[in-house]
Amino acid sequence: MKPTLFLAAALLLLPLNTEARKAKKFTHETVAIPAVERQVIAVETDHTVLVLLVQENGLVKTLHYGAPVGDPAQYLGMRFSEEDYNSCEGMAYPATGGRFIGEPALQVKYADGTHNTELYFTGVTVERREGCVSTAIDLKDYVTAMQVKLVYDAYPKEDVITMHTEILNSGAKPVELLNYASSALYLDAKDYLLSHTWGSWAQEMQLERELLGHDLKVIESRRGVQATQSNNPSFLLSLNTRDYSETSGEVIAGALAWSGNFRISFDRDAGGRLTILSGISPYASAWPLAAGECFTTPEMIYTWSSEGAGGASRNLHRWARKYSVYGGGEVNPTLLNSWEGAYFTFTTETLLRMIDDAAGMGLEMFVLDDGWFGNNFPRNSDNAGLGDWEVNVKKLPEGIDYVASYAHSKGLKFGIWIEPEMVNPDSDLAHAHPEWVVQSPGREIYQGRNQWVLDLANPAVEDFVYGIFDRTMQLAPNIDYIKWDCNRVIQSFGSPYLGAAQDKFYISYVQGLYNVMRRIREKYPHVLVQCCSSGGGRVDYGSLRYCNEVWTSDDTDALQRAFIQYSQSLTYPACIMASHVSTVPNHQTSNVTPLKFRFDMACSGRLGMELQPRNLSGEERALAERCIGSYKQYRDLVFRGDLYRFASPYDSNYYGVMYVSEDKSRAVVFTYCVAFEPRTVGGKVFRLQGLDPARKYKVVEQNVDASCWWGNGQSFTGSFLMGGAFNPRLPQLYSSAVFVLEAE
Ligand code: DGJ
């Protein structure tokens, strides 16, 4: 057709088409959202409040987290500009969909391929339990019938609020959860100073502080197991300041109770407000939720304090000792661990002599570490034996019972090491059950420390792992302590058991681990369990529900420990922190530090020794006995006292930490020089903290004949000691001192 003719034809048709369009009105059916009554929901503790607002349109928003505001109902009348009202800013649990296009707490992929979820308020319930008030807010998507319950558990006395979410597919078809955060916390402050830790093997918990900008900041682990050996799922956030303070200002502490992949994101909007999403990392883990199924996220733990980082840490510590750490607040025994003193090379005789020495020095437990098992594939190095948990008859022909009984006869408790989640390719287990190994079809099963990971997503493996613990407990009557190790990350993941449901692997693994731990605790409520993962690879509040302590780091160099232990104290209590005196040169760093410095460092946690005592000189042994003896006098303060950090090794040449009894009648003070500081006339002056200003305290230095402080043995008021008059002489790198303070 010629162009002119075509144009004419089109013009003729035009009126007709316009008419047709007018008649055919665009229709799109939408589901009506019922209006609800506007209301304020306040989750309160003694000194904090989290305020949420239910708008008439059903959206639930977070308005405030921090200091009490008087009657929270005052927020009821609070109005926003129209734009704010309709927008999704500050949503209590933002979901992909509706007007929300930011980082989602929840993202669901529905059977029809859509991703939109809009959560509206349907109700709230409050339940009181011992020491805790639980508030549950119910939300619903009216199109898909997806339901979400936001649970806020408030612990009034400790000023802690934990948050988790229950996601229920009440629709008729299966869905996939692409994001499923434990919590979303919305804050409005001028500045946000984040303190968090990074690390690696033998260098865990390295502190990093940064002011949050407008780009998304993410702390994550994709290591599967050994998840905390890089970042830790915990942080401090100083608000409205660019400077870190231990003693003043608003600080929020957060920690996720999960022992696998995690993700905590900090998203600052154009208006400067911050949303913190925290939970399991969705990395390779789209979670399938069949009709009627519910997914419960792990707990995110929050506290707020106006007393700086120290205040936030102490809140968390108090809560953890009471509600979260297994056996928290109990005093655990000092010990000698065989690892750095004997490694894989020992006989019964070696162990008995170590037990003699431990008892002689006043230690209270002997722990037999790696190397005691495997016969066809003996565990003489880390090449073989993992998986074959029977006693090696060559090294220990009399059995474990013999060694344990000997320890008991000397008045010591007895502990033993296992690594039940792992298998060496050179083991009977790997040959008997290749299908139990984490692997992906057709791909190499990569080794780490010569070992593979067992597939805890498989219930049969769960049983096997539980059985290892159970059988180890039967090796001798009264095994008092198990060190549970886990020495590699998961790579090239895959579960033969899960078939096509590989997305479930990372989460199912941790669920399997917790199932095992739960069974263990049902049968063995009193055994002490140390959670170790090549050192601090599993330092999290998920494992601490079942474990009494953690092996803080394989780095036993007391100088490095100052940095590791300081940072661990930001979000974890000292009662979990195992700290051992080892030999010099240090086996990890080659550093040579004085024995006193090593003891003083280890005594600020759960004291242990990890060396061959036979190699100590008479003088060293005498010092060891003295330090262990004095530690037993004040250690209840380390395990149960309030922790105050008065000098940071990251910000100064000194590390100073002290523990004060709840009634402020006693304290123990630890001071260390971690880098040479050119001398000044008066020496370094510290301001102690947490004492009663009006009471007088007698100050006595421990473990020395000549004190490094002029005021030793005298009494001073708390205000004097906290006012900048405490200046022990710590003239050189590795100078250190421990003081016990008793109120008169
Ligand atoms: C790693 C742990 O962190 C060490 O303490 C020790 O138990 C070794 N494993 C044993 O193989």
JSON list of N, CA, C and O in Angstrom, two decimals, residues 195 207 209 236 244-247 251 253 307-315 317 562 565-574 642-650 654-660 670 686-690:
[
{"chain": "A", "resi": 195, "resn": "SER", "atom": "N", "xyz": [30.55, -0.72, 65.66]},
{"chain": "A", "resi": 195, "resn": "SER", "atom": "CA", "xyz": [31.72, -1.49, 66.11]},
{"chain": "A", "resi": 195, "resn": "SER", "atom": "C", "xyz": [31.40, -2.96, 65.86]},
{"chain": "A", "resi": 195, "resn": "SER", "atom": "O", "xyz": [30.40, -3.47, 66.38]},
{"chain": "A", "resi": 207, "resn": "LEU", "atom": "N", "xyz": [38.62, -5.94, 66.12]},
{"chain": "A", "resi": 207, "resn": "LEU", "atom": "CA", "xyz": [37.63, -4.85, 66.17]},
{"chain": "A", "resi": 207, "resn": "LEU", "atom": "C", "xyz": [37.78, -3.88, 65.01]},
{"chain": "A", "resi": 207, "resn": "LEU", "atom": "O", "xyz": [38.89, -3.49, 64.65]},
{"chain": "A", "resi": 209, "resn": "ARG", "atom": "N", "xyz": [35.82, -0.23, 63.71]},
{"chain": "A", "resi": 209, "resn": "ARG", "atom": "CA", "xyz": [34.78, 0.77, 63.96]},
{"chain": "A", "resi": 209, "resn": "ARG", "atom": "C", "xyz": [34.61, 1.61, 62.71]},
{"chain": "A", "resi": 209, "resn": "ARG", "atom": "O", "xyz": [35.58, 2.03, 62.11]},
{"chain": "A", "resi": 236, "resn": "LEU", "atom": "N", "xyz": [28.06, -3.51, 68.14]},
{"chain": "A", "resi": 236, "resn": "LEU", "atom": "CA", "xyz": [27.61, -2.37, 68.95]},
{"chain": "A", "resi": 236, "resn": "LEU", "atom": "C", "xyz": [27.36, -1.22, 67.99]},
{"chain": "A", "resi": 236, "resn": "LEU", "atom": "O", "xyz": [28.07, -1.06, 67.00]},
{"chain": "A", "resi": 244, "resn": "TYR", "atom": "N", "xyz": [33.57, 6.88, 69.84]},
{"chain": "A", "resi": 244, "resn": "TYR", "atom": "CA", "xyz": [33.24, 5.72, 70.65]},
{"chain": "A", "resi": 244, "resn": "TYR", "atom": "C", "xyz": [33.42, 6.07, 72.12]},
{"chain": "A", "resi": 244, "resn": "TYR", "atom": "O", "xyz": [34.42, 6.65, 72.51]},
{"chain": "A", "resi": 245, "resn": "SER", "atom": "N", "xyz": [32.45, 5.75, 72.95]},
{"chain": "A", "resi": 245, "resn": "SER", "atom": "CA", "xyz": [32.63, 5.95, 74.39]},
{"chain": "A", "resi": 245, "resn": "SER", "atom": "C", "xyz": [32.20, 4.70, 75.15]},
{"chain": "A", "resi": 245, "resn": "SER", "atom": "O", "xyz": [31.14, 4.14, 74.89]},
{"chain": "A", "resi": 246, "resn": "GLU", "atom": "N", "xyz": [33.02, 4.34, 76.11]},
{"chain": "A", "resi": 246, "resn": "GLU", "atom": "CA", "xyz": [32.69, 3.20, 76.98]},
{"chain": "A", "resi": 246, "resn": "GLU", "atom": "C", "xyz": [31.66, 3.60, 78.02]},
{"chain": "A", "resi": 246, "resn": "GLU", "atom": "O", "xyz": [30.92, 2.75, 78.52]},
{"chain": "A", "resi": 247, "resn": "THR", "atom": "N", "xyz": [31.64, 4.88, 78.38]},
{"chain": "A", "resi": 247, "resn": "THR", "atom": "CA", "xyz": [30.91, 5.26, 79.58]},
{"chain": "A", "resi": 247, "resn": "THR", "atom": "C", "xyz": [29.69, 6.13, 79.36]},
{"chain": "A", "resi": 247, "resn": "THR", "atom": "O", "xyz": [28.88, 6.27, 80.27]},
{"chain": "A", "resi": 251, "resn": "VAL", "atom": "N", "xyz": [24.00, 3.57, 73.18]},
{"chain": "A", "resi": 251, "resn": "VAL", "atom": "CA", "xyz": [24.60, 2.46, 72.42]},
{"chain": "A", "resi": 251, "resn": "VAL", "atom": "C", "xyz": [23.62, 1.28, 72.38]},
{"chain": "A", "resi": 251, "resn": "VAL", "atom": "O", "xyz": [23.01, 0.93, 73.39]},
{"chain": "A", "resi": 253, "resn": "ALA", "atom": "N", "xyz": [23.39, -2.75, 71.46]},
{"chain": "A", "resi": 253, "resn": "ALA", "atom": "CA", "xyz": [24.15, -3.97, 71.18]},
{"chain": "A", "resi": 253, "resn": "ALA", "atom": "C", "xyz": [23.20, -4.97, 70.54]},
{"chain": "A", "resi": 253, "resn": "ALA", "atom": "O", "xyz": [22.04, -5.07, 70.95]},
{"chain": "A", "resi": 307, "resn": "GLU", "atom": "N", "xyz": [24.48, 4.39, 78.84]},
{"chain": "A", "resi": 307, "resn": "GLU", "atom": "CA", "xyz": [25.77, 4.43, 79.53]},
{"chain": "A", "resi": 307, "resn": "GLU", "atom": "C", "xyz": [26.91, 3.91, 78.66]},
{"chain": "A", "resi": 307, "resn": "GLU", "atom": "O", "xyz": [27.78, 3.18, 79.11]},
{"chain": "A", "resi": 308, "resn": "GLY", "atom": "N", "xyz": [26.86, 4.27, 77.39]},
{"chain": "A", "resi": 308, "resn": "GLY", "atom": "CA", "xyz": [27.94, 3.93, 76.48]},
{"chain": "A", "resi": 308, "resn": "GLY", "atom": "C", "xyz": [28.05, 2.45, 76.18]},
{"chain": "A", "resi": 308, "resn": "GLY", "atom": "O", "xyz": [27.18, 1.65, 76.54]},
{"chain": "A", "resi": 309, "resn": "ALA", "atom": "N", "xyz": [29.17, 2.10, 75.51]},
{"chain": "A", "resi": 309, "resn": "ALA", "atom": "CA", "xyz": [29.38, 0.71, 75.11]},
{"chain": "A", "resi": 309, "resn": "ALA", "atom": "C", "xyz": [29.41, -0.21, 76.32]},
{"chain": "A", "resi": 309, "resn": "ALA", "atom": "O", "xyz": [28.89, -1.33, 76.28]},
{"chain": "A", "resi": 310, "resn": "GLY", "atom": "N", "xyz": [30.01, 0.27, 77.40]},
{"chain": "A", "resi": 310, "resn": "GLY", "atom": "CA", "xyz": [30.10, -0.55, 78.61]},
{"chain": "A", "resi": 310, "resn": "GLY", "atom": "C", "xyz": [28.71, -0.92, 79.12]},
{"chain": "A", "resi": 310, "resn": "GLY", "atom": "O", "xyz": [28.47, -2.07, 79.49]},
{"chain": "A", "resi": 311, "resn": "GLY", "atom": "N", "xyz": [27.81, 0.04, 79.13]},
{"chain": "A", "resi": 311, "resn": "GLY", "atom": "CA", "xyz": [26.44, -0.21, 79.61]},
{"chain": "A", "resi": 311, "resn": "GLY", "atom": "C", "xyz": [25.74, -1.25, 78.75]},
{"chain": "A", "resi": 311, "resn": "GLY", "atom": "O", "xyz": [25.08, -2.16, 79.26]},
{"chain": "A", "resi": 312, "resn": "ALA", "atom": "N", "xyz": [25.89, -1.11, 77.43]},
{"chain": "A", "resi": 312, "resn": "ALA", "atom": "CA", "xyz": [25.23, -2.06, 76.52]},
{"chain": "A", "resi": 312, "resn": "ALA", "atom": "C", "xyz": [25.81, -3.47, 76.72]},
{"chain": "A", "resi": 312, "resn": "ALA", "atom": "O", "xyz": [25.08, -4.46, 76.77]},
{"chain": "A", "resi": 313, "resn": "SER", "atom": "N", "xyz": [27.14, -3.55, 76.83]},
{"chain": "A", "resi": 313, "resn": "SER", "atom": "CA", "xyz": [27.77, -4.87, 77.03]},
{"chain": "A", "resi": 313, "resn": "SER", "atom": "C", "xyz": [27.26, -5.51, 78.32]},
{"chain": "A", "resi": 313, "resn": "SER", "atom": "O", "xyz": [26.91, -6.69, 78.34]},
{"chain": "A", "resi": 314, "resn": "ARG", "atom": "N", "xyz": [27.22, -4.72, 79.38]},
{"chain": "A", "resi": 314, "resn": "ARG", "atom": "CA", "xyz": [26.81, -5.31, 80.68]},
{"chain": "A", "resi": 314, "resn": "ARG", "atom": "C", "xyz": [25.37, -5.81, 80.64]},
{"chain": "A", "resi": 314, "resn": "ARG", "atom": "O", "xyz": [25.06, -6.87, 81.18]},
{"chain": "A", "resi": 315, "resn": "ASN", "atom": "N", "xyz": [24.48, -5.05, 79.98]},
{"chain": "A", "resi": 315, "resn": "ASN", "atom": "CA", "xyz": [23.10, -5.54, 79.83]},
{"chain": "A", "resi": 315, "resn": "ASN", "atom": "C", "xyz": [23.08, -6.92, 79.18]},
{"chain": "A", "resi": 315, "resn": "ASN", "atom": "O", "xyz": [22.41, -7.85, 79.64]},
{"chain": "A", "resi": 317, "resn": "HIS", "atom": "N", "xyz": [25.54, -9.07, 78.83]},
{"chain": "A", "resi": 317, "resn": "HIS", "atom": "CA", "xyz": [26.20, -10.10, 79.66]},
{"chain": "A", "resi": 317, "resn": "HIS", "atom": "C", "xyz": [25.24, -10.63, 80.73]},
{"chain": "A", "resi": 317, "resn": "HIS", "atom": "O", "xyz": [25.15, -11.84, 80.94]},
{"chain": "A", "resi": 562, "resn": "ALA", "atom": "N", "xyz": [44.87, -10.07, 74.13]},
{"chain": "A", "resi": 562, "resn": "ALA", "atom": "CA", "xyz": [44.35, -8.80, 74.64]},
{"chain": "A", "resi": 562, "resn": "ALA", "atom": "C", "xyz": [43.33, -8.24, 73.65]},
{"chain": "A", "resi": 562, "resn": "ALA", "atom": "O", "xyz": [42.24, -7.78, 74.03]},
{"chain": "A", "resi": 565, "resn": "GLN", "atom": "N", "xyz": [40.22, -10.87, 73.25]},
{"chain": "A", "resi": 565, "resn": "GLN", "atom": "CA", "xyz": [39.35, -10.95, 74.43]},
{"chain": "A", "resi": 565, "resn": "GLN", "atom": "C", "xyz": [38.62, -9.63, 74.66]},
{"chain": "A", "resi": 565, "resn": "GLN", "atom": "O", "xyz": [37.45, -9.62, 75.05]},
{"chain": "A", "resi": 566, "resn": "TYR", "atom": "N", "xyz": [39.30, -8.51, 74.39]},
{"chain": "A", "resi": 566, "resn": "TYR", "atom": "CA", "xyz": [38.63, -7.20, 74.52]},
{"chain": "A", "resi": 566, "resn": "TYR", "atom": "C", "xyz": [37.39, -7.19, 73.61]},
{"chain": "A", "resi": 566, "resn": "TYR", "atom": "O", "xyz": [36.29, -6.85, 74.04]},
{"chain": "A", "resi": 567, "resn": "SER", "atom": "N", "xyz": [37.57, -7.56, 72.35]},
{"chain": "A", "resi": 567, "resn": "SER", "atom": "CA", "xyz": [36.46, -7.48, 71.40]},
{"chain": "A", "resi": 567, "resn": "SER", "atom": "C", "xyz": [35.37, -8.49, 71.72]},
{"chain": "A", "resi": 567, "resn": "SER", "atom": "O", "xyz": [34.18, -8.20, 71.55]},
{"chain": "A", "resi": 568, "resn": "GLN", "atom": "N", "xyz": [35.78, -9.67, 72.17]},
{"chain": "A", "resi": 568, "resn": "GLN", "atom": "CA", "xyz": [34.75, -10.66, 72.51]},
{"chain": "A", "resi": 568, "resn": "GLN", "atom": "C", "xyz": [33.88, -10.15, 73.65]},
{"chain": "A", "resi": 568, "resn": "GLN", "atom": "O", "xyz": [32.68, -10.41, 73.70]},
{"chain": "A", "resi": 569, "resn": "SER", "atom": "N", "xyz": [34.48, -9.36, 74.53]},
{"chain": "A", "resi": 569, "resn": "SER", "atom": "CA", "xyz": [33.73, -8.86, 75.69]},
{"chain": "A", "resi": 569, "resn": "SER", "atom": "C", "xyz": [32.68, -7.83, 75.30]},
{"chain": "A", "resi": 569, "resn": "SER", "atom": "O", "xyz": [31.79, -7.51, 76.08]},
{"chain": "A", "resi": 570, "resn": "LEU", "atom": "N", "xyz": [32.76, -7.30, 74.09]},
{"chain": "A", "resi": 570, "resn": "LEU", "atom": "CA", "xyz": [31.77, -6.30, 73.69]},
{"chain": "A", "resi": 570, "resn": "LEU", "atom": "C", "xyz": [30.37, -6.91, 73.70]},
{"chain": "A", "resi": 570, "resn": "LEU", "atom": "O", "xyz": [29.41, -6.27, 74.10]},
{"chain": "A", "resi": 571, "resn": "THR", "atom": "N", "xyz": [30.27, -8.15, 73.25]},
{"chain": "A", "resi": 571, "resn": "THR", "atom": "CA", "xyz": [28.94, -8.75, 73.12]},
{"chain": "A", "resi": 571, "resn": "THR", "atom": "C", "xyz": [28.80, -10.11, 73.83]},
{"chain": "A", "resi": 571, "resn": "THR", "atom": "O", "xyz": [27.71, -10.68, 73.80]},
{"chain": "A", "resi": 572, "resn": "TYR", "atom": "N", "xyz": [29.87, -10.62, 74.43]},
{"chain": "A", "resi": 572, "resn": "TYR", "atom": "CA", "xyz": [29.78, -11.92, 75.11]},
{"chain": "A", "resi": 572, "resn": "TYR", "atom": "C", "xyz": [30.34, -11.81, 76.53]},
{"chain": "A", "resi": 572, "resn": "TYR", "atom": "O", "xyz": [31.35, -11.13, 76.74]},
{"chain": "A", "resi": 573, "resn": "PRO", "atom": "N", "xyz": [29.75, -12.52, 77.48]},
{"chain": "A", "resi": 573, "resn": "PRO", "atom": "CA", "xyz": [30.22, -12.41, 78.86]},
{"chain": "A", "resi": 573, "resn": "PRO", "atom": "C", "xyz": [31.51, -13.20, 79.09]},
{"chain": "A", "resi": 573, "resn": "PRO", "atom": "O", "xyz": [31.80, -14.16, 78.37]},
{"chain": "A", "resi": 574, "resn": "ALA", "atom": "N", "xyz": [32.26, -12.80, 80.12]},
{"chain": "A", "resi": 574, "resn": "ALA", "atom": "CA", "xyz": [33.56, -13.43, 80.39]},
{"chain": "A", "resi": 574, "resn": "ALA", "atom": "C", "xyz": [33.41, -14.89, 80.82]},
{"chain": "A", "resi": 574, "resn": "ALA", "atom": "O", "xyz": [34.36, -15.67, 80.69]},
{"chain": "A", "resi": 642, "resn": "ASP", "atom": "N", "xyz": [30.06, -7.65, 87.01]},
{"chain": "A", "resi": 642, "resn": "ASP", "atom": "CA", "xyz": [29.82, -6.73, 85.90]},
{"chain": "A", "resi": 642, "resn": "ASP", "atom": "C", "xyz": [31.15, -6.29, 85.32]},
{"chain": "A", "resi": 642, "resn": "ASP", "atom": "O", "xyz": [32.06, -5.91, 86.05]},
{"chain": "A", "resi": 643, "resn": "LEU", "atom": "N", "xyz": [31.23, -6.34, 84.00]},
{"chain": "A", "resi": 643, "resn": "LEU", "atom": "CA", "xyz": [32.51, -6.06, 83.32]},
{"chain": "A", "resi": 643, "resn": "LEU", "atom": "C", "xyz": [32.61, -4.58, 82.94]},
{"chain": "A", "resi": 643, "resn": "LEU", "atom": "O", "xyz": [31.67, -4.02, 82.37]},
{"chain": "A", "resi": 644, "resn": "TYR", "atom": "N", "xyz": [33.76, -3.99, 83.26]},
{"chain": "A", "resi": 644, "resn": "TYR", "atom": "CA", "xyz": [34.04, -2.60, 82.87]},
{"chain": "A", "resi": 644, "resn": "TYR", "atom": "C", "xyz": [35.37, -2.57, 82.13]},
{"chain": "A", "resi": 644, "resn": "TYR", "atom": "O", "xyz": [36.37, -3.07, 82.64]},
{"chain": "A", "resi": 645, "resn": "ARG", "atom": "N", "xyz": [35.37, -1.99, 80.93]},
{"chain": "A", "resi": 645, "resn": "ARG", "atom": "CA", "xyz": [36.62, -1.85, 80.17]},
{"chain": "A", "resi": 645, "resn": "ARG", "atom": "C", "xyz": [37.14, -0.44, 80.40]},
{"chain": "A", "resi": 645, "resn": "ARG", "atom": "O", "xyz": [36.49, 0.53, 80.00]},
{"chain": "A", "resi": 646, "resn": "PHE", "atom": "N", "xyz": [38.30, -0.31, 81.04]},
{"chain": "A", "resi": 646, "resn": "PHE", "atom": "CA", "xyz": [38.78, 1.04, 81.30]},
{"chain": "A", "resi": 646, "resn": "PHE", "atom": "C", "xyz": [39.99, 1.42, 80.45]},
{"chain": "A", "resi": 646, "resn": "PHE", "atom": "O", "xyz": [40.46, 2.55, 80.50]},
{"chain": "A", "resi": 647, "resn": "ALA", "atom": "N", "xyz": [40.52, 0.50, 79.66]},
{"chain": "A", "resi": 647, "resn": "ALA", "atom": "CA", "xyz": [41.56, 0.87, 78.69]},
{"chain": "A", "resi": 647, "resn": "ALA", "atom": "C", "xyz": [41.46, -0.10, 77.51]},
{"chain": "A", "resi": 647, "resn": "ALA", "atom": "O", "xyz": [41.34, -1.31, 77.70]},
{"chain": "A", "resi": 648, "resn": "SER", "atom": "N", "xyz": [41.48, 0.47, 76.31]},
{"chain": "A", "resi": 648, "resn": "SER", "atom": "CA", "xyz": [41.32, -0.37, 75.13]},
{"chain": "A", "resi": 648, "resn": "SER", "atom": "C", "xyz": [42.65, -0.59, 74.43]},
{"chain": "A", "resi": 648, "resn": "SER", "atom": "O", "xyz": [43.36, 0.38, 74.13]},
{"chain": "A", "resi": 649, "resn": "PRO", "atom": "N", "xyz": [43.02, -1.82, 74.14]},
{"chain": "A", "resi": 649, "resn": "PRO", "atom": "CA", "xyz": [44.28, -2.06, 73.43]},
{"chain": "A", "resi": 649, "resn": "PRO", "atom": "C", "xyz": [44.23, -1.52, 72.00]},
{"chain": "A", "resi": 649, "resn": "PRO", "atom": "O", "xyz": [45.28, -1.31, 71.39]},
{"chain": "A", "resi": 650, "resn": "TYR", "atom": "N", "xyz": [43.03, -1.29, 71.49]},
{"chain": "A", "resi": 650, "resn": "TYR", "atom": "CA", "xyz": [42.90, -0.75, 70.13]},
{"chain": "A", "resi": 650, "resn": "TYR", "atom": "C", "xyz": [43.13, 0.76, 70.10]},
{"chain": "A", "resi": 650, "resn": "TYR", "atom": "O", "xyz": [43.46, 1.31, 69.05]},
{"chain": "A", "resi": 654, "resn": "TYR", "atom": "N", "xyz": [47.55, 0.27, 76.36]},
{"chain": "A", "resi": 654, "resn": "TYR", "atom": "CA", "xyz": [47.19, -0.54, 77.53]},
{"chain": "A", "resi": 654, "resn": "TYR", "atom": "C", "xyz": [45.86, -1.23, 77.31]},
{"chain": "A", "resi": 654, "resn": "TYR", "atom": "O", "xyz": [45.01, -0.78, 76.54]},
{"chain": "A", "resi": 655, "resn": "TYR", "atom": "N", "xyz": [45.70, -2.31, 78.03]},
{"chain": "A", "resi": 655, "resn": "TYR", "atom": "CA", "xyz": [44.40, -2.98, 78.09]},
{"chain": "A", "resi": 655, "resn": "TYR", "atom": "C", "xyz": [44.02, -3.05, 79.56]},
{"chain": "A", "resi": 655, "resn": "TYR", "atom": "O", "xyz": [44.83, -3.46, 80.41]},
{"chain": "A", "resi": 656, "resn": "GLY", "atom": "N", "xyz": [42.83, -2.61, 79.88]},
{"chain": "A", "resi": 656, "resn": "GLY", "atom": "CA", "xyz": [42.38, -2.65, 81.26]},
{"chain": "A", "resi": 656, "resn": "GLY", "atom": "C", "xyz": [40.93, -3.10, 81.34]},
{"chain": "A", "resi": 656, "resn": "GLY", "atom": "O", "xyz": [40.06, -2.57, 80.65]},
{"chain": "A", "resi": 657, "resn": "VAL", "atom": "N", "xyz": [40.70, -4.11, 82.15]},
{"chain": "A", "resi": 657, "resn": "VAL", "atom": "CA", "xyz": [39.33, -4.62, 82.30]},
{"chain": "A", "resi": 657, "resn": "VAL", "atom": "C", "xyz": [39.13, -4.97, 83.77]},
{"chain": "A", "resi": 657, "resn": "VAL", "atom": "O", "xyz": [40.08, -5.39, 84.45]},
{"chain": "A", "resi": 658, "resn": "MET", "atom": "N", "xyz": [37.95, -4.74, 84.27]},
{"chain": "A", "resi": 658, "resn": "MET", "atom": "CA", "xyz": [37.68, -5.09, 85.67]},
{"chain": "A", "resi": 658, "resn": "MET", "atom": "C", "xyz": [36.28, -5.67, 85.81]},
{"chain": "A", "resi": 658, "resn": "MET", "atom": "O", "xyz": [35.40, -5.43, 84.98]},
{"chain": "A", "resi": 659, "resn": "TYR", "atom": "N", "xyz": [36.10, -6.46, 86.87]},
{"chain": "A", "resi": 659, "resn": "TYR", "atom": "CA", "xyz": [34.81, -7.09, 87.15]},
{"chain": "A", "resi": 659, "resn": "TYR", "atom": "C", "xyz": [34.40, -6.69, 88.55]},
{"chain": "A", "resi": 659, "resn": "TYR", "atom": "O", "xyz": [35.20, -6.80, 89.49]},
{"chain": "A", "resi": 660, "resn": "VAL", "atom": "N", "xyz": [33.15, -6.24, 88.69]},
{"chain": "A", "resi": 660, "resn": "VAL", "atom": "CA", "xyz": [32.68, -5.74, 89.98]},
{"chain": "A", "resi": 660, "resn": "VAL", "atom": "C", "xyz": [31.47, -6.56, 90.41]},
{"chain": "A", "resi": 660, "resn": "VAL", "atom": "O", "xyz": [30.57, -6.83, 89.60]},
{"chain": "A", "resi": 670, "resn": "PHE", "atom": "N", "xyz": [42.33, -5.88, 86.11]},
{"chain": "A", "resi": 670, "resn": "PHE", "atom": "CA", "xyz": [43.44, -6.41, 85.30]},
{"chain": "A", "resi": 670, "resn": "PHE", "atom": "C", "xyz": [44.00, -5.27, 84.44]},
{"chain": "A", "resi": 670, "resn": "PHE", "atom": "O", "xyz": [43.23, -4.58, 83.75]},
{"chain": "A", "resi": 686, "resn": "PHE", "atom": "N", "xyz": [44.90, 5.45, 85.22]},
{"chain": "A", "resi": 686, "resn": "PHE", "atom": "CA", "xyz": [43.64, 4.85, 84.76]},
{"chain": "A", "resi": 686, "resn": "PHE", "atom": "C", "xyz": [42.50, 5.35, 85.63]},
{"chain": "A", "resi": 686, "resn": "PHE", "atom": "O", "xyz": [42.68, 5.63, 86.81]},
{"chain": "A", "resi": 687, "resn": "ARG", "atom": "N", "xyz": [41.34, 5.42, 85.04]},
{"chain": "A", "resi": 687, "resn": "ARG", "atom": "CA", "xyz": [40.13, 5.71, 85.80]},
{"chain": "A", "resi": 687, "resn": "ARG", "atom": "C", "xyz": [39.35, 4.40, 85.91]},
{"chain": "A", "resi": 687, "resn": "ARG", "atom": "O", "xyz": [38.81, 3.92, 84.90]},
{"chain": "A", "resi": 688, "resn": "LEU", "atom": "N", "xyz": [39.31, 3.86, 87.11]},
{"chain": "A", "resi": 688, "resn": "LEU", "atom": "CA", "xyz": [38.52, 2.65, 87.29]},
{"chain": "A", "resi": 688, "resn": "LEU", "atom": "C", "xyz": [37.04, 3.00, 87.15]},
{"chain": "A", "resi": 688, "resn": "LEU", "atom": "O", "xyz": [36.66, 4.16, 87.15]},
{"chain": "A", "resi": 689, "resn": "GLN", "atom": "N", "xyz": [36.21, 1.99, 87.04]},
{"chain": "A", "resi": 689, "resn": "GLN", "atom": "CA", "xyz": [34.77, 2.23, 86.83]},
{"chain": "A", "resi": 689, "resn": "GLN", "atom": "C", "xyz": [33.95, 1.29, 87.71]},
{"chain": "A", "resi": 689, "resn": "GLN", "atom": "O", "xyz": [34.44, 0.27, 88.20]},
{"chain": "A", "resi": 690, "resn": "GLY", "atom": "N", "xyz": [32.70, 1.63, 87.86]},
{"chain": "A", "resi": 690, "resn": "GLY", "atom": "CA", "xyz": [31.73, 0.70, 88.44]},
{"chain": "A", "resi": 690, "resn": "GLY", "atom": "C", "xyz": [31.78, 0.54, 89.94]},
{"chain": "A", "resi": 690, "resn": "GLY", "atom": "O", "xyz": [31.02, -0.25, 90.50]}
]
